[in-house]
Amino acid sequence: MSDTTEHETVAGPQTEPDARPDARPDARPDTRPDARPDARPDARPDARPDTAEEGLEAAAAGTGAPRAQERVIDLTAEPAMRLERDALGPLAIPADATFGIHTARAVSALAISTTRLADYPDLVSALGAVKQAAARANLDAGVLTAPMAKAIDDAARLLTDDAPEVRPSLIADPLAGGGSIGVHMNVNEVIANLANRELGHPFGAYQPIHPKQHVSASQSTADVCHTASRLAVVAGIELLERVVADLIDSLRDRARAFASLTTLARTCLQDALPAPADLLFAGAASALSRRLDAIAHTASPLAGVVLGGTVVGTGDGAPERYRERVVPHLCEITGRNLFLHADRASALQHSDDLVAVSGELVAIATVTTKLAQDLRLLTSGPTGGFGEVILPHVIEGSSFFGDKRNPAVAESMIAAGLQVLGHDASVRGAAMQAELHLNVFDHVAVVNTLDALSLLTEAVERFNHGCVMGIELDEARLTELVAQHRSAGQEQAP
C-alpha cells in the first residue's frame, strides 16, 4: 500500500514554506515578492500537520461530503499544500513540489550542512542513470509493466540530463546521516512524482507509481548510492585530468621559453650553483605527468559497480534477470565500460577505493602547492627578496601599500592544497568508521572526495590561466645573481 493514503489539496498561492531547522512550527510560508525562491519547506514532524488536517475535516463537514481523493478548500491566505502520510503521521508538503514526505522529514531532521543534492550535478546525473538502468532491468525481469518502466525511465532521464526543472526539489543534504537514505528517497520521490505526472496523476498521489515499490524496485540505498557515487567521482577525475594536462602544457611551454637562461640554483635555501632556468618548470611538468598516470590507474577500479547487490552485496530482493541486465543497461546509458564488482559485499563494507583516489588528489595538490610556493619565493621583493620571477598582476596587493604586488593566485593554489588535505582526512576517517557489513559513512567519503575534486580542479585551472601561463623571468636579475655567485668564488669545488 502507498505511504500516502489520500491526496488532499488546499488552494492558494503555491509558495514553498520555510524548512529551516529553527523555523517556528506555526510559521507560515514567506509569500513576500522578495522571498527567496529556493526556500525549503518547514518539514519538521511538529509542523502542524494535524491542524491542517483538522481544517480540512471541519470544512468537509460544513460543505457536505466531498470526494476523499479531491477535497479542495479555497483559503487564499494559505499556500497550496498537499498532505502526505508515513509511519510518523501526516505532513503538509507544497502542492507543486516534486519531493515528498520522506525528503521533507530528512531535511528537517537531518540537514547538517548548507549543501543540497542539487549542488552535486555529477552525482545527480549518476543517480538518474542508475534509476534509468534499474527501470529497464525491472522491465526485463517482469517487475514493472512497460508503461510504468517508460514513465520512470523518462523521469529519471531528467536527472541524468541535469534538467533545470528538477534542481529545486533535490534538497536532501548529502552529508546527512542514515546511510544516504535521504538522498535516495529524495530521488525516488522526485522521479515518482514526475512519472505520475506523465501518466496523468497529481503530485503526491504516488499512484500508479510509488517511490519505494516501483522507482526503487530491486534496489537498496546501499547499491544505488555506492554505484552512483563512483560514477560521479570518475566524472570529476576526468575533468581534473584535463585541467592538469593543460597545466602541464603551460609548464612545458614556459620551460622551453626559459631553456636558454641561467639562474642560481639553491639547496636548503642557500646558494648552490648556476643551473638552467627551465629546471623548476620542466620538473613540475614531469611530476604532474606522473600523477596523471597514477590517478588514472587508481580510478580504473571505480568502473566496477555493485548495482544488483542490494543491501549487503548478496543480491537479496533483486530477481536474477534484473541482476543480469542492470549493469549492461547502465553501460548503455552512461557510455562507459562498466563491470560488475568482483566482490560486492567487500565493496559495500570498505571505502578503500575512495581513500586511494583521495590520496592521489593529495599527491597532485602537493606538486601544485610546491610549485606555487616556489613561485612565491622567486617573485619576492622587489628589493628585499629573490626578485627573479615576474607573475601576472591580477589584483591590487594591499589596502595600505598602493603599488604592492602579491602572488595572490599562487597563494590561492596553496590554500586549495591545504583544503584537499582536510578533505583527505575526512575520507580516511569515514572509511575507518565502517562497521560490520556496510559502511554507512561512505557518503562522507564521497562528499569529501567530490569536494576535493571540485576545489582542486578550479584551483589548478585558475593557477594555470591566472599565473603560470603569464610567468616571465627577470633576465637582468638572473645575470646579476649568477655573476655575483661566480665573483664570490662559490663555484662547485673541484
CSV table of C-alpha atoms in Angstrom, one decimal:
chain,number,residue,atom,x,y,z
A,1,MET,CA,0.0,0.0,0.0
A,2,SER,CA,1.1,3.5,-0.7
A,3,ASP,CA,2.5,5.6,2.2
A,4,THR,CA,0.1,8.3,1.1
A,5,THR,CA,-3.5,7.1,1.6
A,6,GLU,CA,-5.2,10.1,0.1
A,7,HIS,CA,-4.4,13.2,-1.9
A,8,GLU,CA,-5.7,16.4,-0.3
A,9,THR,CA,-5.2,19.9,-1.8
A,10,VAL,CA,-5.6,23.3,-0.2
A,11,ALA,CA,-5.9,26.0,-2.8
A,12,GLY,CA,-3.9,29.2,-2.6
A,13,PRO,CA,-0.5,30.7,-3.7
A,14,GLN,CA,1.9,27.9,-4.5
A,15,THR,CA,4.8,29.1,-2.4
A,16,GLU,CA,7.1,26.7,-0.6
A,17,PRO,CA,7.2,27.2,3.2
A,18,ASP,CA,10.3,27.7,5.3
A,19,ALA,CA,12.0,24.5,6.3
A,20,ARG,CA,14.9,25.8,8.3
A,21,PRO,CA,15.6,23.7,11.5
A,22,ASP,CA,14.9,26.8,13.6
A,23,ALA,CA,11.6,27.6,11.8
A,24,ARG,CA,8.7,28.1,14.2
A,25,PRO,CA,6.3,25.2,13.9
A,26,ASP,CA,3.4,27.6,13.4
A,27,ALA,CA,5.2,29.8,11.0
A,28,ARG,CA,3.5,30.3,7.7
A,29,PRO,CA,5.4,30.4,4.4
A,30,ASP,CA,7.1,33.6,3.3
A,31,THR,CA,4.9,34.8,0.4
A,32,ARG,CA,6.5,38.2,0.0
A,33,PRO,CA,7.5,39.2,-3.5
A,34,ASP,CA,11.2,39.3,-2.5
A,35,ALA,CA,11.0,35.9,-0.8
A,36,ARG,CA,13.8,33.5,-1.8
A,37,PRO,CA,12.5,31.1,-4.4
A,38,ASP,CA,14.8,28.3,-3.1
A,39,ALA,CA,13.4,28.5,0.4
A,40,ARG,CA,12.9,25.0,1.8
A,41,PRO,CA,9.7,23.8,3.3
A,42,ASP,CA,9.1,23.5,7.1
A,43,ALA,CA,9.1,19.7,7.2
A,44,ARG,CA,9.7,19.1,10.9
A,45,PRO,CA,7.5,16.5,12.5
A,46,ASP,CA,5.9,19.2,14.7
A,47,ALA,CA,5.0,21.4,11.8
A,48,ARG,CA,1.2,21.4,12.5
A,49,PRO,CA,0.0,18.7,10.0
A,50,ASP,CA,-2.8,17.9,12.4
A,51,THR,CA,-4.1,21.4,12.4
A,52,ALA,CA,-4.2,21.5,8.6
A,53,GLU,CA,-6.0,18.1,8.5
A,54,GLU,CA,-8.5,19.2,11.1
A,55,GLY,CA,-9.2,22.3,9.0
A,56,LEU,CA,-9.9,20.0,6.0
A,57,GLU,CA,-12.2,17.8,8.1
A,58,ALA,CA,-14.1,20.7,9.5
A,59,ALA,CA,-14.6,22.3,6.1
A,60,ALA,CA,-15.7,19.0,4.7
A,61,ALA,CA,-18.3,18.6,7.5
A,62,GLY,CA,-19.7,22.1,6.7
A,63,THR,CA,-20.0,21.6,2.9
A,64,GLY,CA,-21.4,18.2,2.6
A,65,ALA,CA,-19.3,15.2,1.6
A,66,PRO,CA,-16.6,16.0,-0.9
A,67,ARG,CA,-14.7,13.2,-2.5
A,68,ALA,CA,-11.9,11.9,-0.3
A,69,GLN,CA,-9.5,12.0,-3.2
A,70,GLU,CA,-10.1,15.6,-4.2
A,71,ARG,CA,-11.2,17.8,-1.3
A,72,VAL,CA,-10.4,21.4,-2.3
A,73,ILE,CA,-10.8,24.4,0.0
A,74,ASP,CA,-10.2,28.0,-1.0
A,75,LEU,CA,-8.1,29.6,1.7
A,76,THR,CA,-6.4,32.4,-0.2
A,77,ALA,CA,-4.3,33.4,2.8
A,78,GLU,CA,-2.7,30.0,2.8
A,79,PRO,CA,-0.3,28.5,0.1
A,80,ALA,CA,-1.5,25.4,-1.8
A,81,MET,CA,-0.4,22.4,0.1
A,82,ARG,CA,-1.0,18.7,0.0
A,83,LEU,CA,-1.0,16.2,2.8
A,84,GLU,CA,1.2,13.1,2.7
A,85,ARG,CA,1.4,10.4,5.3
A,86,ASP,CA,4.0,7.9,6.5
A,87,ALA,CA,4.5,5.9,9.7
A,88,LEU,CA,5.2,9.1,11.7
A,89,GLY,CA,1.9,10.6,10.6
A,90,PRO,CA,0.7,13.3,8.1
A,91,LEU,CA,2.8,16.2,6.9
A,92,ALA,CA,2.0,19.2,4.7
A,93,ILE,CA,4.0,19.4,1.5
A,94,PRO,CA,3.9,22.2,-1.1
A,95,ALA,CA,1.4,21.1,-3.7
A,96,ASP,CA,3.7,21.8,-6.6
A,97,ALA,CA,6.8,20.2,-5.0
A,98,THR,CA,8.2,17.0,-6.7
A,99,PHE,CA,9.8,15.9,-3.5
A,100,GLY,CA,7.7,14.2,-0.9
A,101,ILE,CA,7.3,13.4,2.8
A,102,HIS,CA,10.5,11.4,3.3
A,103,THR,CA,12.6,14.2,1.7
A,104,ALA,CA,10.8,16.8,3.9
A,105,ARG,CA,11.4,14.9,7.0
A,106,ALA,CA,15.1,14.3,6.1
A,107,VAL,CA,15.7,18.0,5.5
A,108,SER,CA,14.0,18.9,8.8
A,109,ALA,CA,15.7,16.3,11.0
A,110,LEU,CA,19.0,15.5,9.3
A,111,ALA,CA,20.2,18.5,7.3
A,112,ILE,CA,23.5,19.5,8.9
A,113,SER,CA,25.3,21.4,6.2
A,114,THR,CA,24.5,24.2,3.7
A,115,THR,CA,24.7,21.9,0.7
A,116,ARG,CA,22.0,20.2,-1.2
A,117,LEU,CA,21.9,17.2,-3.5
A,118,ALA,CA,21.5,19.7,-6.4
A,119,ASP,CA,24.9,21.1,-5.6
A,120,TYR,CA,26.5,17.9,-6.9
A,121,PRO,CA,25.4,17.7,-10.6
A,122,ASP,CA,27.6,14.8,-11.4
A,123,LEU,CA,26.1,12.8,-8.5
A,124,VAL,CA,22.6,13.8,-9.6
A,125,SER,CA,23.3,12.7,-13.2
A,126,ALA,CA,24.7,9.4,-12.0
A,127,LEU,CA,21.7,8.7,-9.8
A,128,GLY,CA,19.4,9.4,-12.7
A,129,ALA,CA,21.4,7.0,-14.9
A,130,VAL,CA,21.2,4.3,-12.2
A,131,LYS,CA,17.4,4.7,-11.9
A,132,GLN,CA,17.0,4.5,-15.7
A,133,ALA,CA,19.1,1.3,-15.8
A,134,ALA,CA,17.0,-0.1,-12.9
A,135,ALA,CA,13.7,0.7,-14.6
A,136,ARG,CA,14.9,-1.1,-17.8
A,137,ALA,CA,16.2,-4.1,-15.9
A,138,ASN,CA,12.9,-4.3,-13.9
A,139,LEU,CA,11.0,-4.3,-17.2
A,140,ASP,CA,13.2,-7.2,-18.4
A,141,ALA,CA,12.6,-9.1,-15.2
A,142,GLY,CA,8.8,-8.5,-15.3
A,143,VAL,CA,8.8,-6.4,-12.2
A,144,LEU,CA,7.4,-3.3,-14.0
A,145,THR,CA,4.9,-3.0,-16.8
A,146,ALA,CA,6.1,-1.3,-20.0
A,147,PRO,CA,4.2,1.9,-19.3
A,148,MET,CA,5.5,2.2,-15.8
A,149,ALA,CA,9.1,1.4,-16.8
A,150,LYS,CA,8.9,4.0,-19.6
A,151,ALA,CA,7.5,6.7,-17.2
A,152,ILE,CA,10.2,6.1,-14.6
A,153,ASP,CA,12.9,6.0,-17.3
A,154,ASP,CA,11.7,9.3,-18.8
A,155,ALA,CA,11.5,11.0,-15.4
A,156,ALA,CA,14.9,9.7,-14.4
A,157,ARG,CA,16.4,11.0,-17.6
A,158,LEU,CA,15.6,14.5,-16.4
A,159,LEU,CA,18.1,13.9,-13.6
A,160,THR,CA,20.6,12.2,-15.9
A,161,ASP,CA,20.5,15.3,-18.1
A,162,ASP,CA,20.6,17.7,-15.1
A,163,ALA,CA,17.4,19.3,-16.3
A,164,PRO,CA,16.8,22.7,-14.5
A,165,GLU,CA,13.3,21.8,-13.5
A,166,VAL,CA,14.3,19.1,-11.1
A,167,ARG,CA,17.1,21.0,-9.3
A,168,PRO,CA,14.8,22.9,-6.9
A,169,SER,CA,13.4,19.7,-5.5
A,170,LEU,CA,16.8,18.0,-4.9
A,171,ILE,CA,17.1,19.4,-1.4
A,172,ALA,CA,18.4,16.5,0.7
A,173,ASP,CA,21.7,17.1,2.5
A,174,PRO,CA,24.3,14.7,1.1
A,175,LEU,CA,26.2,14.7,4.4
A,176,ALA,CA,23.1,13.8,6.5
A,177,GLY,CA,23.2,10.6,8.5
A,178,GLY,CA,21.2,7.4,7.8
A,179,GLY,CA,23.5,5.9,5.1
A,180,SER,CA,22.3,8.3,2.3
A,181,ILE,CA,18.6,7.3,2.8
A,182,GLY,CA,17.6,11.0,2.5
A,183,VAL,CA,19.3,11.4,-0.8
A,184,HIS,CA,18.0,8.1,-2.2
A,185,MET,CA,14.4,8.8,-1.2
A,186,ASN,CA,14.6,12.4,-2.5
A,187,VAL,CA,15.5,11.0,-5.9
A,188,ASN,CA,12.8,8.2,-5.6
A,189,GLU,CA,10.1,10.7,-4.8
A,190,VAL,CA,11.0,13.2,-7.5
A,191,ILE,CA,11.1,10.5,-10.1
A,192,ALA,CA,7.8,9.0,-8.9
A,193,ASN,CA,6.0,12.4,-9.0
A,194,LEU,CA,7.4,13.2,-12.4
A,195,ALA,CA,6.5,9.8,-13.7
A,196,ASN,CA,3.0,10.0,-12.4
A,197,ARG,CA,2.5,13.4,-13.9
A,198,GLU,CA,3.5,11.9,-17.3
A,199,LEU,CA,0.7,9.3,-16.7
A,200,GLY,CA,-1.8,12.0,-15.8
A,201,HIS,CA,-1.8,11.8,-12.0
A,202,PRO,CA,-1.1,14.6,-9.4
A,203,PHE,CA,2.0,15.1,-7.3
A,204,GLY,CA,1.8,13.2,-4.0
A,205,ALA,CA,-0.7,10.6,-5.1
A,206,TYR,CA,2.0,8.0,-5.8
A,207,GLN,CA,-0.3,6.1,-8.0
A,208,PRO,CA,0.3,4.2,-10.1
A,209,ILE,CA,4.0,4.7,-9.4
A,210,HIS,CA,5.3,4.6,-5.9
A,211,PRO,CA,8.7,5.8,-4.8
A,212,LYS,CA,9.7,2.6,-3.0
A,213,GLN,CA,7.6,-0.1,-4.6
A,214,HIS,CA,8.4,0.9,-8.2
A,215,VAL,CA,11.1,3.5,-8.6
A,216,SER,CA,13.3,1.6,-6.1
A,217,ALA,CA,12.2,-1.9,-7.0
A,218,SER,CA,15.0,-4.5,-6.8
A,219,GLN,CA,17.3,-1.9,-5.3
A,220,SER,CA,18.5,-0.6,-1.9
A,221,THR,CA,20.0,2.7,-0.9
A,222,ALA,CA,23.4,0.9,-0.5
A,223,ASP,CA,23.9,-0.4,-4.0
A,224,VAL,CA,22.2,2.6,-5.7
A,225,CYS,CA,24.2,5.3,-3.9
A,226,HIS,CA,27.5,3.4,-4.0
A,227,THR,CA,27.2,2.9,-7.7
A,228,ALA,CA,26.2,6.5,-8.5
A,229,SER,CA,28.8,8.0,-6.3
A,230,ARG,CA,31.6,6.1,-8.0
A,231,LEU,CA,30.3,7.3,-11.4
A,232,ALA,CA,30.3,10.8,-10.1
A,233,VAL,CA,33.9,10.5,-8.8
A,234,VAL,CA,35.0,9.2,-12.2
A,235,ALA,CA,33.4,12.2,-13.9
A,236,GLY,CA,35.2,14.5,-11.5
A,237,ILE,CA,38.5,12.8,-12.1
A,238,GLU,CA,38.2,13.2,-15.9
A,239,LEU,CA,37.7,16.9,-15.5
A,240,LEU,CA,40.6,17.3,-13.2
A,241,GLU,CA,42.8,15.3,-15.6
A,242,ARG,CA,42.0,17.7,-18.4
A,243,VAL,CA,42.9,20.8,-16.4
A,244,VAL,CA,46.1,19.2,-15.0
A,245,ALA,CA,47.1,18.2,-18.6
A,246,ASP,CA,46.6,21.9,-19.6
A,247,LEU,CA,48.8,23.0,-16.7
A,248,ILE,CA,51.5,20.5,-17.9
A,249,ASP,CA,51.4,22.0,-21.3
A,250,SER,CA,51.8,25.5,-19.9
A,251,LEU,CA,54.7,24.5,-17.7
A,252,ARG,CA,56.5,22.8,-20.7
A,253,ASP,CA,55.9,26.0,-22.7
A,254,ARG,CA,57.5,28.1,-20.0
A,255,ALA,CA,60.4,25.6,-19.7
A,256,ARG,CA,61.1,25.9,-23.5
A,257,ALA,CA,60.9,29.7,-23.2
A,258,PHE,CA,63.5,29.8,-20.4
A,259,ALA,CA,65.8,27.0,-21.5
A,260,SER,CA,68.5,29.3,-22.8
A,261,LEU,CA,68.7,31.3,-19.5
A,262,THR,CA,70.8,30.5,-16.4
A,263,THR,CA,69.7,31.0,-12.8
A,264,LEU,CA,71.2,30.4,-9.5
A,265,ALA,CA,70.0,27.1,-8.0
A,266,ARG,CA,69.5,26.8,-4.3
A,267,THR,CA,69.6,24.0,-1.8
A,268,CYS,CA,68.5,24.5,1.8
A,269,LEU,CA,67.6,28.0,0.6
A,270,GLN,CA,71.4,28.6,0.2
A,271,ASP,CA,73.3,29.3,-3.0
A,272,ALA,CA,74.3,26.2,-4.8
A,273,LEU,CA,75.4,26.5,-8.4
A,274,PRO,CA,74.3,28.0,-11.7
A,275,ALA,CA,71.7,25.9,-13.5
A,276,PRO,CA,69.3,26.1,-16.4
A,277,ALA,CA,66.3,28.3,-15.6
A,278,ASP,CA,63.9,25.8,-17.0
A,279,LEU,CA,64.5,23.1,-14.4
A,280,LEU,CA,61.7,24.1,-12.0
A,281,PHE,CA,59.1,24.3,-14.7
A,282,ALA,CA,60.1,21.1,-16.5
A,283,GLY,CA,60.4,19.3,-13.2
A,284,ALA,CA,56.9,20.3,-12.1
A,285,ALA,CA,55.5,19.2,-15.5
A,286,SER,CA,57.2,15.8,-15.2
A,287,ALA,CA,55.9,15.3,-11.6
A,288,LEU,CA,52.3,16.2,-12.7
A,289,SER,CA,52.6,13.8,-15.6
A,290,ARG,CA,53.5,11.0,-13.2
A,291,ARG,CA,50.5,11.9,-11.0
A,292,LEU,CA,48.1,11.8,-14.0
A,293,ASP,CA,49.3,8.2,-14.7
A,294,ALA,CA,48.8,7.3,-11.1
A,295,ILE,CA,45.3,8.7,-10.7
A,296,ALA,CA,44.2,7.0,-13.9
A,297,HIS,CA,45.4,3.7,-12.5
A,298,THR,CA,43.7,4.4,-9.2
A,299,ALA,CA,40.4,5.4,-10.9
A,300,SER,CA,40.1,2.3,-13.0
A,301,PRO,CA,38.6,0.0,-10.3
A,302,LEU,CA,35.7,2.6,-9.9
A,303,ALA,CA,34.2,1.1,-13.0
A,304,GLY,CA,33.3,-2.0,-11.0
A,305,VAL,CA,29.8,-1.3,-9.8
A,306,VAL,CA,27.8,-3.0,-7.0
A,307,LEU,CA,24.4,-2.4,-8.6
A,308,GLY,CA,22.3,-5.5,-8.1
A,309,GLY,CA,23.9,-6.3,-4.8
A,310,THR,CA,21.1,-4.6,-2.8
A,311,VAL,CA,21.8,-4.1,0.9
A,312,VAL,CA,25.0,-6.0,1.7
A,313,GLY,CA,26.1,-7.3,-1.7
A,314,THR,CA,24.3,-10.6,-1.7
A,315,GLY,CA,21.6,-9.5,-4.2
A,316,ASP,CA,18.7,-10.5,-1.9
A,317,GLY,CA,15.4,-8.9,-3.1
A,318,ALA,CA,16.6,-8.5,-6.7
A,319,PRO,CA,15.4,-11.0,-9.3
A,320,GLU,CA,18.1,-12.9,-11.1
A,321,ARG,CA,17.1,-11.4,-14.5
A,322,TYR,CA,17.3,-7.9,-13.0
A,323,ARG,CA,20.8,-8.6,-11.7
A,324,GLU,CA,21.9,-9.9,-15.2
A,325,ARG,CA,20.6,-6.9,-17.1
A,326,VAL,CA,21.1,-3.8,-14.9
A,327,VAL,CA,24.8,-3.3,-15.4
A,328,PRO,CA,24.6,-3.7,-19.3
A,329,HIS,CA,21.8,-1.1,-19.3
A,330,LEU,CA,23.9,1.2,-17.1
A,331,CYS,CA,26.8,0.9,-19.6
A,332,GLU,CA,24.4,1.8,-22.5
A,333,ILE,CA,23.0,4.8,-20.7
A,334,THR,CA,26.4,6.2,-19.5
A,335,GLY,CA,28.5,5.2,-22.4
A,336,ARG,CA,31.1,3.8,-20.0
A,337,ASN,CA,32.7,0.4,-19.9
A,338,LEU,CA,31.4,-0.7,-16.5
A,339,PHE,CA,31.5,-4.2,-15.0
A,340,LEU,CA,30.1,-6.0,-12.0
A,341,HIS,CA,32.4,-5.6,-9.0
A,342,ALA,CA,34.2,-8.8,-8.2
A,343,ASP,CA,33.2,-8.6,-4.5
A,344,ARG,CA,30.2,-6.5,-4.0
A,345,ALA,CA,30.0,-7.4,-0.3
A,346,SER,CA,33.5,-6.2,0.3
A,347,ALA,CA,32.9,-3.0,-1.7
A,348,LEU,CA,29.9,-2.1,0.4
A,349,GLN,CA,31.9,-2.7,3.6
A,350,HIS,CA,35.1,-0.8,2.7
A,351,SER,CA,35.7,2.7,1.2
A,352,ASP,CA,39.3,1.9,0.3
A,353,ASP,CA,38.7,2.9,-3.3
A,354,LEU,CA,37.9,6.4,-2.3
A,355,VAL,CA,40.8,6.5,0.1
A,356,ALA,CA,43.1,5.7,-2.8
A,357,VAL,CA,41.6,8.4,-5.0
A,358,SER,CA,41.8,10.9,-2.2
A,359,GLY,CA,45.5,10.1,-1.8
A,360,GLU,CA,46.1,10.8,-5.4
A,361,LEU,CA,44.4,14.2,-5.1
A,362,VAL,CA,46.7,15.0,-2.2
A,363,ALA,CA,49.7,14.0,-4.4
A,364,ILE,CA,48.5,16.3,-7.2
A,365,ALA,CA,47.9,19.1,-4.7
A,366,THR,CA,51.4,18.5,-3.2
A,367,VAL,CA,53.0,19.1,-6.6
A,368,THR,CA,51.0,22.2,-7.4
A,369,THR,CA,51.4,23.6,-3.9
A,370,LYS,CA,55.2,23.1,-4.0
A,371,LEU,CA,55.3,24.9,-7.4
A,372,ALA,CA,53.1,27.8,-6.1
A,373,GLN,CA,55.4,28.1,-3.0
A,374,ASP,CA,58.5,28.2,-5.2
A,375,LEU,CA,56.9,31.0,-7.3
A,376,ARG,CA,56.1,33.0,-4.2
A,377,LEU,CA,59.8,32.8,-3.1
A,378,LEU,CA,61.2,33.6,-6.5
A,379,THR,CA,58.9,36.6,-7.0
A,380,SER,CA,59.6,38.0,-3.6
A,381,GLY,CA,60.9,41.5,-3.4
A,382,PRO,CA,61.2,43.8,-5.3
A,383,THR,CA,64.2,44.9,-3.3
A,384,GLY,CA,64.4,42.6,-0.3
A,385,GLY,CA,63.7,39.2,-1.9
A,386,PHE,CA,64.7,36.9,-4.8
A,387,GLY,CA,63.1,39.0,-7.5
A,388,GLU,CA,63.7,36.6,-10.3
A,389,VAL,CA,60.2,35.7,-11.4
A,390,ILE,CA,57.6,38.1,-12.6
A,391,LEU,CA,54.0,36.9,-12.1
A,392,PRO,CA,50.9,38.4,-13.8
A,393,HIS,CA,49.4,41.3,-11.8
A,394,VAL,CA,45.7,40.3,-11.3
A,395,ILE,CA,44.7,42.3,-8.2
A,396,GLU,CA,46.0,45.2,-6.0
A,397,GLY,CA,48.1,43.6,-3.3
A,398,SER,CA,47.4,45.8,-0.3
A,399,SER,CA,45.0,48.3,1.2
A,400,PHE,CA,48.0,50.0,2.7
A,401,PHE,CA,50.7,49.9,0.0
A,402,GLY,CA,49.4,51.2,-3.3
A,403,ASP,CA,52.0,49.5,-5.5
A,404,LYS,CA,52.3,46.2,-3.7
A,405,ARG,CA,52.1,43.1,-6.0
A,406,ASN,CA,51.2,39.9,-4.0
A,407,PRO,CA,51.3,36.4,-5.6
A,408,ALA,CA,47.6,36.0,-4.8
A,409,VAL,CA,46.9,33.3,-7.4
A,410,ALA,CA,49.8,31.2,-6.2
A,411,GLU,CA,48.6,31.6,-2.7
A,412,SER,CA,45.1,30.5,-3.7
A,413,MET,CA,46.6,27.4,-5.1
A,414,ILE,CA,48.3,26.8,-1.7
A,415,ALA,CA,45.1,27.4,0.1
A,416,ALA,CA,43.3,24.8,-2.1
A,417,GLY,CA,46.1,22.3,-1.3
A,418,LEU,CA,45.5,22.7,2.4
A,419,GLN,CA,41.8,22.2,1.9
A,420,VAL,CA,42.5,19.0,0.0
A,421,LEU,CA,44.5,17.7,2.9
A,422,GLY,CA,41.5,18.3,5.2
A,423,HIS,CA,39.1,16.5,2.8
A,424,ASP,CA,41.6,13.6,2.7
A,425,ALA,CA,41.5,13.3,6.5
A,426,SER,CA,37.7,13.1,6.4
A,427,VAL,CA,37.8,10.5,3.6
A,428,ARG,CA,40.1,8.3,5.7
A,429,GLY,CA,38.1,8.9,8.8
A,430,ALA,CA,34.9,7.9,7.1
A,431,ALA,CA,36.5,4.7,5.8
A,432,MET,CA,37.7,3.8,9.3
A,433,GLN,CA,34.2,4.4,10.7
A,434,ALA,CA,32.7,1.5,8.8
A,435,GLU,CA,31.4,-1.4,10.8
A,436,LEU,CA,30.4,-4.9,10.1
A,437,HIS,CA,28.6,-5.4,6.7
A,438,LEU,CA,28.0,-1.8,5.5
A,439,ASN,CA,29.9,1.4,5.7
A,440,VAL,CA,27.1,3.8,6.5
A,441,PHE,CA,29.6,6.7,6.4
A,442,ASP,CA,30.6,6.0,2.8
A,443,HIS,CA,28.6,9.1,1.8
A,444,VAL,CA,31.0,11.3,4.0
A,445,ALA,CA,33.9,9.9,2.0
A,446,VAL,CA,32.0,10.5,-1.2
A,447,VAL,CA,31.1,14.2,-0.4
A,448,ASN,CA,34.7,15.0,0.6
A,449,THR,CA,36.2,13.3,-2.4
A,450,LEU,CA,33.8,15.2,-4.7
A,451,ASP,CA,34.5,18.5,-2.9
A,452,ALA,CA,38.3,17.9,-3.1
A,453,LEU,CA,37.9,17.2,-6.8
A,454,SER,CA,35.9,20.3,-7.5
A,455,LEU,CA,38.2,22.6,-5.5
A,456,LEU,CA,41.4,21.2,-6.9
A,457,THR,CA,40.1,21.4,-10.5
A,458,GLU,CA,39.0,25.0,-10.1
A,459,ALA,CA,42.3,26.0,-8.3
A,460,VAL,CA,44.5,24.3,-10.9
A,461,GLU,CA,42.7,25.9,-13.7
A,462,ARG,CA,42.9,29.4,-12.2
A,463,PHE,CA,46.6,28.8,-11.2
A,464,ASN,CA,47.3,27.9,-14.8
A,465,HIS,CA,45.4,30.7,-16.6
A,466,GLY,CA,46.0,33.4,-14.0
A,467,CYS,CA,49.6,32.7,-13.1
A,468,VAL,CA,51.6,30.0,-14.9
A,469,MET,CA,50.8,30.9,-18.5
A,470,GLY,CA,51.9,34.5,-17.9
A,471,ILE,CA,55.2,33.8,-16.0
A,472,GLU,CA,58.2,35.8,-17.1
A,473,LEU,CA,61.8,35.9,-15.8
A,474,ASP,CA,63.8,39.0,-14.9
A,475,GLU,CA,66.8,38.2,-17.1
A,476,ALA,CA,68.8,41.1,-15.7
A,477,ARG,CA,68.3,39.8,-12.2
A,478,LEU,CA,69.3,36.3,-13.2
A,479,THR,CA,72.5,37.5,-14.8
A,480,GLU,CA,73.3,39.6,-11.7
A,481,LEU,CA,72.9,36.8,-9.3
A,482,VAL,CA,75.0,34.3,-11.3
A,483,ALA,CA,77.7,36.9,-11.7
A,484,GLN,CA,77.8,37.7,-8.0
A,485,HIS,CA,77.9,34.0,-7.2
A,486,ARG,CA,80.9,33.4,-9.5
A,487,SER,CA,82.8,36.5,-8.4
A,488,ALA,CA,82.4,35.4,-4.8
A,489,GLY,CA,84.3,32.2,-5.6
A,490,GLN,CA,81.4,30.0,-4.8
A,491,GLU,CA,81.7,27.7,-7.8
A,492,GLN,CA,81.5,24.0,-7.3
A,493,ALA,CA,84.6,22.6,-5.6
A,494,PRO,CA,86.9,20.5,-7.8
